[in-house]
XYZ file of C-alpha atoms in Angstrom:
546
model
C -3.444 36.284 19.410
C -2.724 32.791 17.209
C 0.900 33.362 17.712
C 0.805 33.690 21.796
C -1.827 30.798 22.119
C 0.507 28.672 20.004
C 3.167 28.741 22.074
C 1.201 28.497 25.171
C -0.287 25.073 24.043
C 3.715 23.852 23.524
C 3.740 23.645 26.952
C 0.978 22.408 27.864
C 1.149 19.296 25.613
C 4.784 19.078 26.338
C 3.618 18.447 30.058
C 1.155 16.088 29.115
C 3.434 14.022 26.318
C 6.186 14.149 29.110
C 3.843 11.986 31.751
C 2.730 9.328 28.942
C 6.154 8.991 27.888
C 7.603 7.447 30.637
C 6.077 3.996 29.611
C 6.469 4.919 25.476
C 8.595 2.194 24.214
C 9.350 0.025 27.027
C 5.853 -1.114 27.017
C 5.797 -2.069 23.400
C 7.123 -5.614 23.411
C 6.627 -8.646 21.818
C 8.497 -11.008 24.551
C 5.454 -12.046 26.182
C 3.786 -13.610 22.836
C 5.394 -17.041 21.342
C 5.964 -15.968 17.589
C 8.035 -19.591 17.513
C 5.843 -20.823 15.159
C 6.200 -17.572 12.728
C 10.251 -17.076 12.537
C 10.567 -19.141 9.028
C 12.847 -17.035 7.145
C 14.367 -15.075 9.858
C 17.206 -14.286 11.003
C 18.736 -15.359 14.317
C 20.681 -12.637 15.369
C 19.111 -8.950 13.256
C 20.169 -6.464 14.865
C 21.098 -2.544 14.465
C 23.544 -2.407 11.743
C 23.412 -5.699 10.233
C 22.327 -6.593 6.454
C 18.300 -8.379 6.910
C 19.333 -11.536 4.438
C 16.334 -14.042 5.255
C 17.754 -17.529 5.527
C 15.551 -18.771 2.770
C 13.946 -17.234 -0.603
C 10.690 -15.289 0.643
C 8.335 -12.893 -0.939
C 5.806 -10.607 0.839
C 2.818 -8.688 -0.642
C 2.435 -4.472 -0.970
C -0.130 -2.216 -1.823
C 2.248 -0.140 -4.134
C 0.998 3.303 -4.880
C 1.672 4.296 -8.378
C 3.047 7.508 -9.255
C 2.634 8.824 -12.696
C 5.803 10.827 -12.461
C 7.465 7.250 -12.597
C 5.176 4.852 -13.474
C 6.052 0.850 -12.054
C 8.567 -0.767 -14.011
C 9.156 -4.587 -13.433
C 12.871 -4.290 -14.459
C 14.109 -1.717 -12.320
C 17.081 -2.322 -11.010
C 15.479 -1.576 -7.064
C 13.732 -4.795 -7.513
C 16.470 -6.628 -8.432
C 19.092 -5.303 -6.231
C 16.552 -5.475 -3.348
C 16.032 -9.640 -3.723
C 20.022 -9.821 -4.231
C 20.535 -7.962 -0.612
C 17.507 -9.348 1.078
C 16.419 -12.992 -0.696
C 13.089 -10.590 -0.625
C 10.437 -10.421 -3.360
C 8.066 -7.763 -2.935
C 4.799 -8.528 -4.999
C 3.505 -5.126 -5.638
C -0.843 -4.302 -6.207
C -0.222 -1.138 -8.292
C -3.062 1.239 -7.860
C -2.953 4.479 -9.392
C -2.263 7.637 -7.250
C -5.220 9.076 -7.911
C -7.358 6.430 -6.361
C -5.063 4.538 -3.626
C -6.903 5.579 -0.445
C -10.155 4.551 -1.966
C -8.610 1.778 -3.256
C -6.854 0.750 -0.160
C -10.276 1.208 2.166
C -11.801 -1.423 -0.868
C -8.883 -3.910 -0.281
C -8.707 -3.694 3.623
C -12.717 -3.733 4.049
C -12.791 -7.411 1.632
C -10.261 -8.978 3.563
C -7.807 -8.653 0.926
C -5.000 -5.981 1.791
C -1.842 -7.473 0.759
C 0.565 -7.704 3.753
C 2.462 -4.199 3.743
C 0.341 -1.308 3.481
C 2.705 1.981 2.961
C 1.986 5.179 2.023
C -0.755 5.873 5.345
C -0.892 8.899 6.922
C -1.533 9.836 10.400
C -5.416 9.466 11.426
C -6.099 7.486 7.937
C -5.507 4.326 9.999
C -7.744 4.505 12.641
C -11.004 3.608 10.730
C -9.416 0.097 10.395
C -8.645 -0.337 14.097
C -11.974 -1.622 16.035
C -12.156 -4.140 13.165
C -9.212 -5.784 13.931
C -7.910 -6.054 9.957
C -4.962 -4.241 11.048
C -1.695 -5.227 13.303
C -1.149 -3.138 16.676
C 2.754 -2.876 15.510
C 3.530 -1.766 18.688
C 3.528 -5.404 19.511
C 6.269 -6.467 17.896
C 8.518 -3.425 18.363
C 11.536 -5.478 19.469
C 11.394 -7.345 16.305
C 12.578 -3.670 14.927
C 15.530 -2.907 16.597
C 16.054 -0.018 13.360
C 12.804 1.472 13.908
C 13.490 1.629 18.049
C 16.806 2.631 17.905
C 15.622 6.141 15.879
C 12.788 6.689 18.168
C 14.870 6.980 21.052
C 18.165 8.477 19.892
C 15.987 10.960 18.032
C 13.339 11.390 21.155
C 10.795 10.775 18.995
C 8.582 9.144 21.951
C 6.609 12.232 22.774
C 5.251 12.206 19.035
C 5.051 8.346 18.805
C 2.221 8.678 21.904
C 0.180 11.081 19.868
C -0.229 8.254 17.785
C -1.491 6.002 20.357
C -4.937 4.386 20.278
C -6.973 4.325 23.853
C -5.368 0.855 23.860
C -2.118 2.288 24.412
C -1.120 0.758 21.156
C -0.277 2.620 17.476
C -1.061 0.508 14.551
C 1.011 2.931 12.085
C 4.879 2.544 12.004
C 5.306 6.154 10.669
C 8.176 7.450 8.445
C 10.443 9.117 11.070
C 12.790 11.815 10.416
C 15.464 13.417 12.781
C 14.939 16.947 12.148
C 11.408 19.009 10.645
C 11.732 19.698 7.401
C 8.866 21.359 5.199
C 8.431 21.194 1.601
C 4.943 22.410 0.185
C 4.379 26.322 -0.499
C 3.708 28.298 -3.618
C 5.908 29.155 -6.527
C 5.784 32.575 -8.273
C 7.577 34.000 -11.238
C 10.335 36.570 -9.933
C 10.920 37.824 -13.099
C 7.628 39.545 -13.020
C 8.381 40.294 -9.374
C 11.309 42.421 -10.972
C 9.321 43.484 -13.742
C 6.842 45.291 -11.441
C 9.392 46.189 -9.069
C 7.869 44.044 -6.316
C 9.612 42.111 -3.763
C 8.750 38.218 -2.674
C 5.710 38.115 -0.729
C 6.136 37.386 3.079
C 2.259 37.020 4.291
C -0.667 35.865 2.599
C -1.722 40.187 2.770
C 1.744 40.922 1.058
C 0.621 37.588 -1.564
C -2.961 39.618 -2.071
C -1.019 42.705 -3.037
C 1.240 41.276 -5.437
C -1.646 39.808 -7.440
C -3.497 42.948 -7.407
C -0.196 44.214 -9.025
C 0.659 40.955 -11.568
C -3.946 41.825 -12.535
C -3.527 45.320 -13.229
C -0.381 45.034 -15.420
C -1.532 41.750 -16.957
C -5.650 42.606 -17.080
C -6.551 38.819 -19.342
C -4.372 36.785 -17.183
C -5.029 34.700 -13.653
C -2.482 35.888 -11.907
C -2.774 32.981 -9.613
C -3.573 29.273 -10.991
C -3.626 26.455 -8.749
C -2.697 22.154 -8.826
C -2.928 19.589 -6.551
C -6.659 19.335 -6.749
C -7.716 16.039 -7.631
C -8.965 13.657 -5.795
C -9.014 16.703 -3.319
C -9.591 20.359 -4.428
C -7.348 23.009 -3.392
C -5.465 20.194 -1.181
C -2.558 21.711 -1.151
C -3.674 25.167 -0.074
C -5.589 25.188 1.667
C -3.788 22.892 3.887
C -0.712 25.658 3.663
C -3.378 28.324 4.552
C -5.053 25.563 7.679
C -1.140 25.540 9.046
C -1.007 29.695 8.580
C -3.845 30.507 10.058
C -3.211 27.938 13.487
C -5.502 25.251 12.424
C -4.379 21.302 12.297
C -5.122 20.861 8.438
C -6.969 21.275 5.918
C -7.740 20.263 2.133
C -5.393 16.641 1.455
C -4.188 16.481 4.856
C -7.978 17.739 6.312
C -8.012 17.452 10.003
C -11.502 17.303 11.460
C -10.187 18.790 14.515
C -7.895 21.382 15.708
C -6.733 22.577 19.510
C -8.017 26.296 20.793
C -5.394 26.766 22.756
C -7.313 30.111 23.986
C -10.543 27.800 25.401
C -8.420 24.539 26.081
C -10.741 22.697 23.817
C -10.675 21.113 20.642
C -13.255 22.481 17.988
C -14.205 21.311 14.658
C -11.844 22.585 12.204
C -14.262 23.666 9.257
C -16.237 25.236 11.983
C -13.413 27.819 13.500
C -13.925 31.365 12.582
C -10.233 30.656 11.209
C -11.643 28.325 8.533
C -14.015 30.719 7.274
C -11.342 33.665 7.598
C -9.051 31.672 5.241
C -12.577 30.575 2.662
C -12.816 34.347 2.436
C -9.607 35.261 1.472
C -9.907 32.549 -0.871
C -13.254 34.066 -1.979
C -11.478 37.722 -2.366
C -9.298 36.138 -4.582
C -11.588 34.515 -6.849
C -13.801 37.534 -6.781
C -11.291 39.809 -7.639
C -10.304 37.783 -10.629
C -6.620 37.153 -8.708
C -7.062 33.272 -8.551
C -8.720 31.323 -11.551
C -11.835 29.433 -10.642
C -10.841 26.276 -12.392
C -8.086 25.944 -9.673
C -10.474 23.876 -7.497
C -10.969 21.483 -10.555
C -8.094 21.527 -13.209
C -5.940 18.855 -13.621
C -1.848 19.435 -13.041
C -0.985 19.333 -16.906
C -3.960 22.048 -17.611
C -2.182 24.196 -14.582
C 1.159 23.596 -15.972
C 0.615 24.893 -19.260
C -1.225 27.694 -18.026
C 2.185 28.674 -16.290
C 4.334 27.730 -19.078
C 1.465 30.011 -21.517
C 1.970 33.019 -18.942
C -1.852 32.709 -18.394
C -0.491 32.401 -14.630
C 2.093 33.627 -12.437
C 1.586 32.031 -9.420
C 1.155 28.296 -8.597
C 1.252 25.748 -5.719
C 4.886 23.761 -5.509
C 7.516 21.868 -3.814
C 11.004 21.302 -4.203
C 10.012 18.358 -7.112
C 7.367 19.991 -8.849
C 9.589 23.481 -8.987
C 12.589 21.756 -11.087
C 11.157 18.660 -12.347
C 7.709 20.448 -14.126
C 7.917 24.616 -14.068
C 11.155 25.337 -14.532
C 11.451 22.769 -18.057
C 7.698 23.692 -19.061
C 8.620 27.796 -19.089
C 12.240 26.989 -20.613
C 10.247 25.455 -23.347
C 8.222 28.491 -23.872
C 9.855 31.512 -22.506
C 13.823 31.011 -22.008
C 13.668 34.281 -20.081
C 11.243 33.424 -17.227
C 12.651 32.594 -13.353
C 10.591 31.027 -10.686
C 11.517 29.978 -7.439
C 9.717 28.736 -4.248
C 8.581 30.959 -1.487
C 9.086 30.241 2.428
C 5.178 29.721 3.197
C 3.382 32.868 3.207
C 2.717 33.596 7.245
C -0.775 34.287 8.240
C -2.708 35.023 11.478
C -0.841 32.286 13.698
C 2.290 34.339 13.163
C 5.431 32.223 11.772
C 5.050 28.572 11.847
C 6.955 25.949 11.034
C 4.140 23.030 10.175
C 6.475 20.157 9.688
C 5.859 17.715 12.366
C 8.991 14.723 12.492
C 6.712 11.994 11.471
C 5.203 11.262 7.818
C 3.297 8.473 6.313
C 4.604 5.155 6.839
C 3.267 1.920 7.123
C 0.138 -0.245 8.183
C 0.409 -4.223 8.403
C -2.808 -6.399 7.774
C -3.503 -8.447 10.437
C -3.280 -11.418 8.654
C 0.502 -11.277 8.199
C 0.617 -12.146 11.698
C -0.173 -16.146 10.939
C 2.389 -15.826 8.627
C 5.331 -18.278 9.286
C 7.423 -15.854 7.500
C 5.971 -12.479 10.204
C 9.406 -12.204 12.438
C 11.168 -11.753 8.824
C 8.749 -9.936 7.236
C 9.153 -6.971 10.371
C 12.947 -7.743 10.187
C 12.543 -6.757 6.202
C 10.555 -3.837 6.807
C 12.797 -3.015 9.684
C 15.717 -2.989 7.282
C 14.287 -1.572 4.256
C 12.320 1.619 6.247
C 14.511 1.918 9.487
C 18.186 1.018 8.701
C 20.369 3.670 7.636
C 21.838 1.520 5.128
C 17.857 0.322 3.981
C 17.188 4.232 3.613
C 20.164 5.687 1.715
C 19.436 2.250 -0.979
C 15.598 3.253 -0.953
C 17.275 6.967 -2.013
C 20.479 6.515 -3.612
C 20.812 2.951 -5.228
C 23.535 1.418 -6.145
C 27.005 2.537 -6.377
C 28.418 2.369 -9.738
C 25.508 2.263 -11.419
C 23.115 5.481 -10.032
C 25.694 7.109 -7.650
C 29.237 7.459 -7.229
C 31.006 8.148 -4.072
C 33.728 11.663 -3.986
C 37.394 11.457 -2.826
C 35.618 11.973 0.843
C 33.374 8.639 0.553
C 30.352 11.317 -0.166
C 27.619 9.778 -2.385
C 26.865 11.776 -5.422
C 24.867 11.113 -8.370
C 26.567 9.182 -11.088
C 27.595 11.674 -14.296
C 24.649 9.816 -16.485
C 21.746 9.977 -13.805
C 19.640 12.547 -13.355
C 16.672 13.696 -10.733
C 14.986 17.050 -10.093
C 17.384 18.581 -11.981
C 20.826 17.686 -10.702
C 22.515 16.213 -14.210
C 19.972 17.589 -16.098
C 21.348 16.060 -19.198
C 21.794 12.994 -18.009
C 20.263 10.366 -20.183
C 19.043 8.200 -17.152
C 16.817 9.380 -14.535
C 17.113 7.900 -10.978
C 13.202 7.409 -10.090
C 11.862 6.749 -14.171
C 14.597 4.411 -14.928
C 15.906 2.591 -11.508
C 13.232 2.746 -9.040
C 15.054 4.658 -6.856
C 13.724 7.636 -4.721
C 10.640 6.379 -4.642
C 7.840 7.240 -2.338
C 6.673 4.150 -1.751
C 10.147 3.611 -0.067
C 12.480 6.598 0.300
C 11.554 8.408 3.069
C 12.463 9.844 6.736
C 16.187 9.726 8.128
C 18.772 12.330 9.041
C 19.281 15.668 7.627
C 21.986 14.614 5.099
C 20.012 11.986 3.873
C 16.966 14.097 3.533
C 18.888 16.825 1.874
C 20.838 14.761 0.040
C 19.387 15.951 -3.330
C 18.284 19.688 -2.275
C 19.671 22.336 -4.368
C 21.559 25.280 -2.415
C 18.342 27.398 -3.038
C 16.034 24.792 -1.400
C 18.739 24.198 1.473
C 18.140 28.102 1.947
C 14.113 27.542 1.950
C 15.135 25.319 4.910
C 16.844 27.498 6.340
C 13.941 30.026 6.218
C 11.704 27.471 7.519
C 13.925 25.565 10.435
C 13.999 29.501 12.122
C 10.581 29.658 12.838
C 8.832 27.632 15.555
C 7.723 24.462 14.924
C 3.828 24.029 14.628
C 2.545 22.569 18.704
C 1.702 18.985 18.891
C -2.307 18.721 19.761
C -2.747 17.333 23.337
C -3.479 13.513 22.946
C -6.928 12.513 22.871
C -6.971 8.441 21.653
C -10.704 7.073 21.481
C -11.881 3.838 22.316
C -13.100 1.380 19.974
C -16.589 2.149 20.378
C -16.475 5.285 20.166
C -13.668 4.911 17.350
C -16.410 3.410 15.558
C -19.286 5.323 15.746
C -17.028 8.453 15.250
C -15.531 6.636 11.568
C -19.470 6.572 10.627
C -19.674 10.455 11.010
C -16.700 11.466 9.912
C -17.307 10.983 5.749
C -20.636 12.973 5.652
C -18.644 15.396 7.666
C -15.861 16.053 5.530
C -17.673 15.624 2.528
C -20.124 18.230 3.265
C -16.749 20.335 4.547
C -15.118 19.494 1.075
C -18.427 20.802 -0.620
C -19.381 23.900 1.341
C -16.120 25.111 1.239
C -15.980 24.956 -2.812
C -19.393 27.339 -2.900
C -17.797 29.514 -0.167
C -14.346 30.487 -2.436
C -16.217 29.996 -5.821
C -19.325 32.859 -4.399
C -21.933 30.478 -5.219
C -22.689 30.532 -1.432
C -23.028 33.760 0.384
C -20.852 33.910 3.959
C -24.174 35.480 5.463
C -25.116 31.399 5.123
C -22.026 30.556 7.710
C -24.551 29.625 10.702
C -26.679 27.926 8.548
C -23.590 25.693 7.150
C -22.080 25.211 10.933
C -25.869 24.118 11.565
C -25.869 21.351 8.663
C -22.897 19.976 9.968
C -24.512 19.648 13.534
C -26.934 17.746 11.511
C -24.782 15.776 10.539
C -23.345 14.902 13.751
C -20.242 17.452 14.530
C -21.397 17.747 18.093
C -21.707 14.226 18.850
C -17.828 14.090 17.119
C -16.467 16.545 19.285
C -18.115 15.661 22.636
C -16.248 11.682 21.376
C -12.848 14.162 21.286
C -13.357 16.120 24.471
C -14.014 12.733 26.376
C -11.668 11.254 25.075
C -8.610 14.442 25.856
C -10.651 14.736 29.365
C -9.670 10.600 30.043
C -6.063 10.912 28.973
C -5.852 13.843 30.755
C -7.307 12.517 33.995
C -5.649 9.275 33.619
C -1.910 11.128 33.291
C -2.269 13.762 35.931
């Protein structure tokens, strides 16, 4: 049923993307405001191709969010390089990982968001809209000729409206790629695959049954022990399982709502009978003794050593966390053990592809806009984000010193440089020791960029991944500011109590004969009044593009 009503909705919001596209870009202008006043700095004649240099020594502001698998380092050479090729100086507010998006709602709230605010994703911008602390970028679109130049020799329009507000603006420049590429699934040791004679699990059922094997051979051990769950628990997978089972997200990228294509509607994602399908599978597992209950609350080193301690076998992953963390932690204690990365396990919603072409990217404060220095401040980001030459520096460096080029002009890594595994006794690592391949800045861009540091066994996960059909777009449905507004007031009890029910749920502390009674709390809360907000607001765009 998922499967069918999936690709029924791909037309439908194809038809509807195709009408609002017509205006997408050419629309977005900044011709009619006089930024005179504002171009201190820039350049005259920035353009696709050309090196941003600002005229004169400037230095911008940005909420940097600080990873602890490379902690900020004021000497890296990205810094330096950057100010040599730019006459840039970013002045980053480190705040940890763990605690940017509170962090960054403090910041933005006070008035005091420094100018470049990366690392958003989709949806997280719109409480900030109504109050006006942050810039409609679509405004000043033409002072990115990078950025515009990808969104329409990729086509990226259709995707770009979907991030429209009911202004017919987007206040998010998102991180744009030219192709889908997915990267979060679950890792599993194949060496007790082979040991038990079992093959690599293709569906979340096939998953359930390979546990049940890994318990019964291994009695005192979780066969499955999870990461990723702090500040969010179980954010990774249950977001995997929200894709699998046809829902819009869940966990770290929770969605509040999700399309029906069946009804035509949107409904309230921890509502759907497909949520609570996917909380008792969880709950199985847990019940069962097949997942460990601490999943939901450890920290990534305790679920690392439990896989390196063979107190686990299986364990959420991408292509970073698979060679950077498993593969060195087992080597350490068992030389013999292999683990690779499955293709997402497939659920109800049949195969799915979930990777959408945009990622986070990048809100402005508003206040950057009385800047003197604004035109080269977009220019910059322009550059830095949108260029081809800004993205493979953001990933690759500089040559000579962190990559080489091959006889064929081919960048490779340089012999002494090593990251997720490529030189892996190299004594230098690209993102600890340079900067480079950073979050904060390395991201989107063609496939060879993208895949520039994929192994051949994660080009083949892509491979797995690019056959199946991509996950459907939901049909547009941008609010206006009032109703933008009230709807950011409910939304935080709502997911909250969403976060919380669903813990008791999986962990059996709540029974799932309490389901009404939980769908009932969250009317109490206000779901209703949220979704009649979305179904007014898809009815309007719908009515006002037919």
């Amino acid at each position: 049923m998922f499967r069918r009503s999936w690709r029924h909705t791909a037309a439908a919001a194809a038809a509807l993307l195709a009408l609002s596209s017509i205006t997408a870009c050419s629309d977005d202008s900044s011709s009619n405001e006089d930024l005179s006043e504002n171009r201190v700095g820039a350049m005259d004649n920035y353009s696709v191709g050309t090196q941003f240099k600002a005229s004169e020594p400037l230095s911008f502001s940005l909420l940097y969010s600080n990873h602890p698998n490379y902690p900020l380092k004021n000497d890296w050479l990205f810094w330096s390089e950057l100010t040599s090729r730019t006459n840039v100086t970013l002045e980053p507010v480190a705040v940890p990982l763990s605690d940017y998006e509170q962090k960054r709602s403090l910041l933005i709230g006070a008035g005091d968001a420094p100018f470049l605010i990366p690392k958003t994703y989709p949806s997280q911008e719109e409480p900030y809209v109504s109050s006006g602390a942050i810039l409609p970028v679509s405004d000043y679109i033409d002072l990115m000729p990078n950025f515009k130049d990808k969104i329409e020799k990729w086509n990226l329009a259709p995707e770009l409206d979907t991030r429209r507000q009911e202004d017919g603006k987007f206040y998010l420049l998102p991180g744009v790629h030219e192709k889908p590429w997915h990267d979060y699934s679950l890792a599993v040791r194949t060496d007790i695959l082979e040991e038990l004679n079992l093959e690599i699990p293709k569906t979340w059922d096939e998953l359930y049954t390979v546990l049940k094997a890994m318990k019964a051979k291994y009695p005192n051990v979780y066969p499955f022990s999870d990461r990723f769950s702090q500040p969010n628990p179980a954010g990774n997978l249950l977001n995997i399982m929200a894709f699998s089972y046809g829902l819009q997200g869940a966990g770290w990228n929770f969605q509040h709502t999700s399309w029906n294509a069946e009804a035509q509607k949107f409904e309230y994602t921890g509502a759907t009978e497909q949520y609570k399908q996917i909380l008792q599978y969880l709950n199985k597992l847990v019940t069962e003794k097949l997942l460990d209950p601490e999943s939901f609350t450890q920290t990534d080193d305790l679920a690392r050593q439990k896989l390196a301690n063979s107190r686990s076998f299986v364990i959420s992953s991408n292509a970073q966390t698979l060679v950077n963390d498993y593969r060195p932690d087992l080597a350490a204690t068992n030389p013999k053990a292999t683990i690779t990365k499955i293709p997402l396990p497939i659920g109800p919603a049949g195969e799915i592809n979930p990777a959408d072409r945009f990622e986070n990217g990048m809100m402005i404060s508003a206040k950057a806009r009385d800047s003197e220095n604004f035109v080269a401040m977009m220019q910059f980001v322009d550059w830095l984000w949108y260029s081809d030459e800004g993205q493979h520096f953001a990933k690759w460096g500089v040559e000579g010193q962190s990559f080489v080029k091959d006889a064929a002009g081919k960048a490779t890594l340089a012999p002494d440089v090593n990251v997720i595994g490529l030189n892996p006794d190299a004594p230098k690592h690209l993102q600890k020791d340079f900067g480079f391949y950073n979050g904060v800045f390395a991201y989107g861009g063609n496939p060879e960029l993208v895949q520039a540091f994929f192994s051949e066994e994660e080009q083949q996960f892509q491979e797995v991944m690019n056959a199946r059909p991509a996950r459907v777009v939901p049909p547009p449905h941008p609010l206006t500011d009032e109703e933008r507004e009230q709807v950011s007031l409910w939304a935080t009890p709502l997911r909250d109590h969403v976060y919380q029910a669903t813990l008791q749920f999986i962990l059996g502390q709540r029974d799932f004969a309490q389901w009404d009674a939980y769908v009932n709390e969250l009317k109490s809360k206000n779901m209703d009044a949220y979704m009649d907000a979305v179904t007014k607001a898809y009815e309007r765009f719908k009515e006002k593009n037919n």
